[in-house]
């Protein structure tokens, strides 16, 4: 992947104008489409399959008058005046008549009707006009909402002085989230951090442009998506928040790496290509982890949550795509202006001026990592105890859907909510609807009254104002007003009690009752989301272990990273509980109402924070692994040098993430506010406490054991190159093995090639093939033979890109294996004589005709018929005449009759440690090794000051050390 990204970065740099114009065109096209088909966002949250939703759907067919969304108009008379007085009654009835004439209004209930009268307060000083509308909140038009507001205003004006009339209810219980100037503060902070980190305004501006373009495309696509189905109103804000944060961070990683390469004197376009191939690989991994976690929200089986996850994943995906295409183009346009200024020389202890260092050494972070790893056990205990204490309040975290009580206090619907609670009780803001089929009843009115009496007898019931059958007497509804608020535990207990009595009502009255209504739907949604949390957590934790094991080739590093992630999640949940349940800093954060938080907050927070936590883990620990595995440093020293190499960028990225998230808290919608706060706290804790304190301490405690992995697992897991090791290896081997004496290019070149074979490498077990060194020119031929079939086939499959290379350095068609195995497979034709019915000549001819430049023929010994062997020899001769390189394998039978005299021959023996012998061929010079003097083999980073020679061993002078256990790679003829 890193090689493909290297090529992509170079292409984007060369075609910079085309790339910029293309992205501008995409913005224009998608924006135009969004403007044409945008259908509006949805504020309703439902889950198909729940009891409340099924009952609501049934009511839509049998009792449509009560199945739609409702609104309320609260009328409060002046002190000492009754709502029965003419001064109150006449304006109220006039307003009710006007409302009844609106097209989308089904029923209007007033306190002056005998059968379905509206509720009246105990002191006769207030009433609630119940307005039942058709359809859900999304289908009610703005014209109807405006008419309701106008009629309410006219009613308020017509009432006596001291009266109050306010419009609210379910229809107005939520409002669309909107942006404010406060959110822009997060972007400003991000810009300041970028300027400080990257050193120039131009460099700092590129990540912002990158993020804005990515967010712009994803948000405009979201407008288009509304034409295909309802999208929750909080979805675009979540996508905007995530898209901005990751878009800026991903660009920061690439720009930072680009600047390091420019500082080391690398050409601009080459630097862009390398940065895209190295840091871009980490960006792809980071983006994929976030996207997988977000799409994984579908595990819950909740449609609106799946849509939210997919929309947010699309925003992250565009952030990655823009970072890999538009950003390289912008870097090419900026040119050398992004080159950092050289650092000033420092004086040493003797006052002498030292050469300015351009490495990763940083006194602050050096002191930091030294402090946290000095006594690792104490550091671990302090972090675990502190984060555990912060997570404890999460035990009291309650979940619910937001209602009008969560709106700002200056909102009219919130004013209505408060008036209802003040004059009637909290339960009137969220009445329950109990419904069932009564088609078999011979006395529907009597049955409904009996059921109403049953409901009145239940604890937690304040009133049962309505109990009636529909006009066809086949469905009945009972309106039950709880004593508690809609999001209270008392109301949830009442819903549970009614459902627990289901069998009793069925046996006693023959009615299959269900509980529904806005409040019951909210309770069911919260319960369903709560039940989905554990399966989702298991998926996330399992995914975390698998991905990190793939990346770091270690057992303990993924376990440590996953446990650290759980600590971060717990701390985030605890902080949200402290603010929204206990009121800590609630006023400062403009929390409009204490109590439960939005039901999907935990699952969204876990998914997003998982991806971000893995980002920091990869960016930080991969540098430690790089120094330990590739630069040959001791584990403890690798922690110090790796930490210094990544800490600055990780710190900047975390501050930017935190700034963007926390900016959505003070003025944010109450639906988004707890999510934003949880993400802000989670990012801060994960980056600065877990990754930069706990991780180094645990790594120091584990030492070399941190990088242990069973050999069988290492071989079984796919490799994910997040640090661009592949492209670094290709760059290192670009000029190897050098020019041939005859001036021809090399088709196949291998140095110390080893193939473990199907059984895989075992502890102390020799390889099936190798070490082998051989060099085959373009148009050359090589006979590969041995005493057993397995080593011959394994060698041929390896150089053909079909079997992993387990050791050594191999280039085929100037492509490095195993990094470019996919491309090698497309250029190398493999012919297995055993599967060609003994006549592989036709397959060889077809391969040459299809353009193959290298043809590998395996199992040629099975072609025993003389005529068939002659035909194969002619086909191979024709291939040679066309300049095709040939590798022909055979076991126990000579291939002299198939190849020309003097062709090179390689004897791979019987396998499993058998020595290899090369006859008539050429061996390549040793390949360049990865530097062991502190230089980063990926991108030319300078050495880390302070590395002692003892830590580098015999390789401190830059010369490669010899392996005393190695055997000669070839036997020269």
Short mmCIF file of C-alpha atoms in Angstrom, two decimals, residues 8-281:
data_model
loop_
_atom_site.label_atom_id
_atom_site.label_comp_id
_atom_site.label_asym_id
_atom_site.label_seq_id
_atom_site.Cartn_x
_atom_site.Cartn_y
_atom_site.Cartn_z
CA UNK A 8 -0.27 8.57 -5.91
CA UNK A 9 1.51 11.37 -4.06
CA UNK A 10 3.99 11.87 -6.91
CA UNK A 11 1.20 11.92 -9.48
CA UNK A 12 -0.84 14.44 -7.46
CA UNK A 13 2.22 16.67 -7.13
CA UNK A 14 2.87 16.56 -10.87
CA UNK A 15 -0.80 17.03 -11.81
CA UNK A 16 -1.43 19.61 -9.08
CA UNK A 17 -3.57 21.98 -11.17
CA UNK A 18 -5.75 19.14 -12.44
CA UNK A 19 -6.25 17.79 -8.90
CA UNK A 20 -7.24 21.21 -7.49
CA UNK A 21 -9.66 21.88 -10.36
CA UNK A 22 -11.14 18.39 -9.98
CA UNK A 23 -11.91 18.91 -6.29
CA UNK A 24 -13.42 22.32 -6.98
CA UNK A 25 -15.56 20.70 -9.66
CA UNK A 26 -16.68 17.98 -7.23
CA UNK A 27 -17.72 20.64 -4.71
CA UNK A 28 -19.74 22.51 -7.35
CA UNK A 29 -21.47 19.41 -8.74
CA UNK A 30 -22.32 17.90 -5.35
CA UNK A 31 -23.42 21.31 -4.04
CA UNK A 32 -25.75 21.81 -6.98
CA UNK A 33 -27.22 18.35 -6.50
CA UNK A 34 -27.74 18.98 -2.79
CA UNK A 35 -29.53 22.28 -3.47
CA UNK A 36 -31.89 20.59 -5.92
CA UNK A 37 -32.93 17.47 -3.97
CA UNK A 38 -32.53 18.44 -0.29
CA UNK A 39 -35.58 17.21 1.66
CA UNK A 40 -34.78 18.43 5.16
CA UNK A 41 -33.50 16.59 8.22
CA UNK A 42 -35.53 14.48 10.62
CA UNK A 43 -35.92 15.15 14.34
CA UNK A 44 -37.81 11.96 15.18
CA UNK A 45 -36.00 8.95 16.64
CA UNK A 46 -37.72 5.59 16.22
CA UNK A 47 -36.69 1.95 16.23
CA UNK A 48 -38.80 -0.52 14.20
CA UNK A 49 -39.66 -3.70 16.04
CA UNK A 50 -40.15 -2.23 19.50
CA UNK A 51 -43.51 -2.58 21.25
CA UNK A 52 -44.15 1.17 21.28
CA UNK A 53 -43.35 1.61 17.58
CA UNK A 54 -45.46 -1.37 16.51
CA UNK A 55 -48.38 -0.05 18.55
CA UNK A 56 -47.95 3.39 17.02
CA UNK A 57 -47.96 1.89 13.53
CA UNK A 58 -51.12 -0.04 14.36
CA UNK A 59 -52.82 3.11 15.61
CA UNK A 60 -52.03 4.82 12.32
CA UNK A 61 -54.34 2.28 10.65
CA UNK A 62 -57.09 1.88 13.26
CA UNK A 63 -57.10 5.17 15.17
CA UNK A 64 -55.42 7.79 12.94
CA UNK A 65 -56.80 10.64 15.02
CA UNK A 66 -54.32 9.89 17.81
CA UNK A 67 -51.42 8.29 15.90
CA UNK A 68 -49.81 11.44 14.54
CA UNK A 69 -47.61 14.00 16.22
CA UNK A 70 -49.23 16.34 18.73
CA UNK A 71 -48.80 19.92 19.88
CA UNK A 72 -49.88 21.76 23.02
CA UNK A 73 -51.03 25.29 23.74
CA UNK A 74 -50.88 26.07 27.44
CA UNK A 75 -53.22 28.82 28.62
CA UNK A 76 -52.70 30.29 32.10
CA UNK A 77 -55.28 32.71 33.46
CA UNK A 78 -54.39 35.68 35.69
CA UNK A 79 -54.46 35.13 39.44
CA UNK A 80 -58.00 34.75 40.71
CA UNK A 81 -59.47 34.19 37.24
CA UNK A 82 -60.87 30.84 36.11
CA UNK A 83 -60.48 29.50 32.60
CA UNK A 84 -64.26 29.17 32.60
CA UNK A 85 -64.65 32.94 32.62
CA UNK A 86 -65.83 34.39 29.34
CA UNK A 87 -62.69 36.55 29.07
CA UNK A 88 -60.68 33.35 28.81
CA UNK A 89 -63.19 30.99 27.22
CA UNK A 90 -64.09 33.06 24.16
CA UNK A 91 -60.50 33.68 22.93
CA UNK A 92 -59.63 30.01 23.60
CA UNK A 93 -62.60 28.69 21.62
CA UNK A 94 -61.91 31.11 18.76
CA UNK A 95 -58.31 29.94 18.64
CA UNK A 96 -59.42 26.30 18.72
CA UNK A 97 -61.76 26.89 15.77
CA UNK A 98 -58.97 28.48 13.74
CA UNK A 99 -56.63 25.59 14.54
CA UNK A 100 -59.28 23.02 13.59
CA UNK A 101 -59.53 24.61 10.14
CA UNK A 102 -55.85 23.94 9.38
CA UNK A 103 -55.37 21.20 6.78
CA UNK A 104 -53.02 18.97 8.77
CA UNK A 105 -54.92 19.18 12.07
CA UNK A 106 -57.03 16.17 13.04
CA UNK A 107 -58.50 17.10 16.43
CA UNK A 108 -58.36 20.02 18.85
CA UNK A 109 -59.38 19.34 22.45
CA UNK A 110 -60.55 22.22 24.68
CA UNK A 111 -61.60 22.16 28.34
CA UNK A 112 -65.15 23.07 27.35
CA UNK A 113 -66.02 19.74 25.70
CA UNK A 114 -67.89 17.08 27.66
CA UNK A 115 -66.35 13.82 26.43
CA UNK A 116 -62.78 14.59 25.33
CA UNK A 117 -62.15 17.73 27.30
CA UNK A 118 -58.63 19.08 27.72
CA UNK A 119 -57.00 18.87 31.17
CA UNK A 120 -57.60 21.66 33.67
CA UNK A 121 -55.30 22.47 36.59
CA UNK A 122 -56.41 21.84 40.15
CA UNK A 123 -56.93 25.56 40.81
CA UNK A 124 -58.94 25.94 37.58
CA UNK A 125 -56.42 28.54 36.44
CA UNK A 126 -54.74 26.76 33.52
CA UNK A 127 -55.60 24.40 30.68
CA UNK A 128 -53.87 22.63 27.81
CA UNK A 129 -55.27 22.71 24.29
CA UNK A 130 -54.33 19.36 22.76
CA UNK A 131 -53.72 19.59 19.00
CA UNK A 132 -53.51 16.26 17.15
CA UNK A 133 -51.96 16.42 13.67
CA UNK A 134 -51.58 14.03 10.76
CA UNK A 135 -48.30 12.18 10.26
CA UNK A 136 -45.03 12.50 12.11
CA UNK A 137 -43.00 15.58 12.98
CA UNK A 138 -41.07 15.44 9.71
CA UNK A 139 -44.18 15.45 7.53
CA UNK A 140 -45.85 18.47 9.17
CA UNK A 141 -45.16 21.48 6.96
CA UNK A 142 -43.55 24.70 8.07
CA UNK A 143 -46.72 26.51 7.01
CA UNK A 144 -48.76 24.60 9.59
CA UNK A 145 -46.16 25.26 12.28
CA UNK A 146 -46.14 28.96 11.43
CA UNK A 147 -49.96 29.07 11.50
CA UNK A 148 -50.00 27.46 14.95
CA UNK A 149 -47.49 30.03 16.16
CA UNK A 150 -49.51 32.93 14.71
CA UNK A 151 -52.76 31.70 16.25
CA UNK A 152 -51.05 31.32 19.62
CA UNK A 153 -49.72 34.88 19.40
CA UNK A 154 -53.23 36.15 18.57
CA UNK A 155 -54.63 34.18 21.50
CA UNK A 156 -52.08 35.65 23.88
CA UNK A 157 -52.98 39.15 22.69
CA UNK A 158 -56.72 38.51 23.14
CA UNK A 159 -56.42 37.18 26.69
CA UNK A 160 -56.69 39.51 29.70
CA UNK A 161 -53.57 41.13 31.13
CA UNK A 162 -51.58 38.75 33.29
CA UNK A 163 -52.51 35.74 31.15
CA UNK A 164 -50.06 33.53 29.31
CA UNK A 165 -50.36 31.39 26.19
CA UNK A 166 -47.44 29.30 24.94
CA UNK A 167 -47.06 26.82 22.09
CA UNK A 168 -45.07 23.60 22.51
CA UNK A 169 -45.53 19.86 22.80
CA UNK A 170 -44.12 16.91 20.90
CA UNK A 171 -44.07 18.72 17.55
CA UNK A 172 -41.72 21.36 18.93
CA UNK A 173 -39.80 19.19 21.42
CA UNK A 174 -36.57 19.32 19.42
CA UNK A 175 -34.91 21.85 17.17
CA UNK A 176 -32.35 21.55 14.42
CA UNK A 177 -28.76 21.99 15.64
CA UNK A 178 -27.09 25.10 14.28
CA UNK A 179 -23.60 26.52 14.14
CA UNK A 180 -22.54 29.54 16.15
CA UNK A 181 -19.45 31.70 16.38
CA UNK A 182 -18.25 29.59 19.31
CA UNK A 183 -17.59 26.59 17.02
CA UNK A 184 -15.27 28.80 14.97
CA UNK A 185 -13.09 29.25 18.07
CA UNK A 186 -12.07 25.62 17.77
CA UNK A 187 -10.84 26.24 14.22
CA UNK A 188 -8.92 29.33 15.37
CA UNK A 189 -7.24 27.34 18.14
CA UNK A 190 -6.40 24.65 15.59
CA UNK A 191 -4.79 27.29 13.35
CA UNK A 192 -2.68 28.61 16.23
CA UNK A 193 -1.52 25.10 17.12
CA UNK A 194 -0.70 24.40 13.48
CA UNK A 195 1.34 27.59 13.17
CA UNK A 196 3.25 26.70 16.33
CA UNK A 197 3.82 23.10 15.18
CA UNK A 198 4.59 23.66 11.50
CA UNK A 199 6.33 27.00 11.85
CA UNK A 200 4.59 29.05 9.17
CA UNK A 201 1.19 30.43 8.28
CA UNK A 202 1.30 28.84 4.82
CA UNK A 203 2.02 25.39 6.23
CA UNK A 204 -0.67 25.83 8.90
CA UNK A 205 -3.29 26.88 6.35
CA UNK A 206 -2.99 23.74 4.24
CA UNK A 207 -4.52 21.34 6.83
CA UNK A 208 -7.43 23.76 7.28
CA UNK A 209 -8.07 23.92 3.52
CA UNK A 210 -7.79 20.14 3.44
CA UNK A 211 -10.37 19.75 6.21
CA UNK A 212 -12.80 22.31 4.78
CA UNK A 213 -12.85 20.65 1.37
CA UNK A 214 -13.40 17.19 2.83
CA UNK A 215 -16.15 18.40 5.14
CA UNK A 216 -17.72 20.43 2.34
CA UNK A 217 -18.06 17.45 0.03
CA UNK A 218 -19.35 15.10 2.73
CA UNK A 219 -21.90 17.60 4.05
CA UNK A 220 -23.19 18.36 0.56
CA UNK A 221 -23.50 14.63 -0.13
CA UNK A 222 -25.56 14.40 3.06
CA UNK A 223 -28.00 16.91 1.58
CA UNK A 224 -28.32 14.71 -1.48
CA UNK A 225 -28.85 11.63 0.73
CA UNK A 226 -32.00 13.14 2.27
CA UNK A 227 -33.74 12.39 -1.03
CA UNK A 228 -33.34 8.67 -0.35
CA UNK A 229 -34.53 8.50 3.26
CA UNK A 230 -34.83 10.34 6.57
CA UNK A 231 -31.59 11.50 8.21
CA UNK A 232 -31.48 12.56 11.84
CA UNK A 233 -30.84 16.27 12.34
CA UNK A 234 -27.80 15.66 14.57
CA UNK A 235 -26.09 13.63 11.81
CA UNK A 236 -24.62 16.58 9.84
CA UNK A 237 -23.27 18.17 13.02
CA UNK A 238 -21.58 14.91 14.04
CA UNK A 239 -20.10 14.55 10.56
CA UNK A 240 -18.95 18.17 10.59
CA UNK A 241 -17.30 17.77 13.99
CA UNK A 242 -15.51 14.56 13.05
CA UNK A 243 -14.63 15.66 9.53
CA UNK A 244 -12.99 18.86 10.75
CA UNK A 245 -11.05 17.13 13.50
CA UNK A 246 -9.66 14.22 11.50
CA UNK A 247 -9.21 16.30 8.32
CA UNK A 248 -6.92 18.72 10.13
CA UNK A 249 -5.08 15.97 12.00
CA UNK A 250 -4.47 13.73 9.00
CA UNK A 251 -3.12 16.65 6.99
CA UNK A 252 -0.90 17.61 9.93
CA UNK A 253 0.79 14.20 9.91
CA UNK A 254 1.58 14.41 6.19
CA UNK A 255 2.68 18.07 6.21
CA UNK A 256 4.89 17.45 9.26
CA UNK A 257 6.62 14.52 7.53
CA UNK A 258 6.99 16.61 4.34
CA UNK A 259 8.69 19.39 6.26
CA UNK A 260 11.11 16.95 7.87
CA UNK A 261 12.12 15.65 4.46
CA UNK A 262 12.51 19.17 3.05
CA UNK A 263 14.70 20.02 6.01
CA UNK A 264 16.89 17.05 5.15
CA UNK A 265 17.35 18.34 1.60
CA UNK A 266 14.97 16.05 -0.26
CA UNK A 267 13.50 17.40 -3.52
CA UNK A 268 9.96 18.82 -3.21
CA UNK A 269 8.19 16.26 -5.38
CA UNK A 270 10.17 13.37 -3.97
CA UNK A 271 9.40 14.61 -0.47
CA UNK A 272 5.68 14.80 -1.27
CA UNK A 273 5.72 11.27 -2.66
CA UNK A 274 7.59 9.89 0.36
CA UNK A 275 5.37 11.74 2.81
CA UNK A 276 2.26 10.37 1.14
CA UNK A 277 3.73 6.88 1.11
CA UNK A 278 4.88 6.91 4.74
CA UNK A 279 2.69 9.23 6.81
CA UNK A 280 -0.11 8.62 4.29
CA UNK A 281 -0.03 4.91 5.14
#
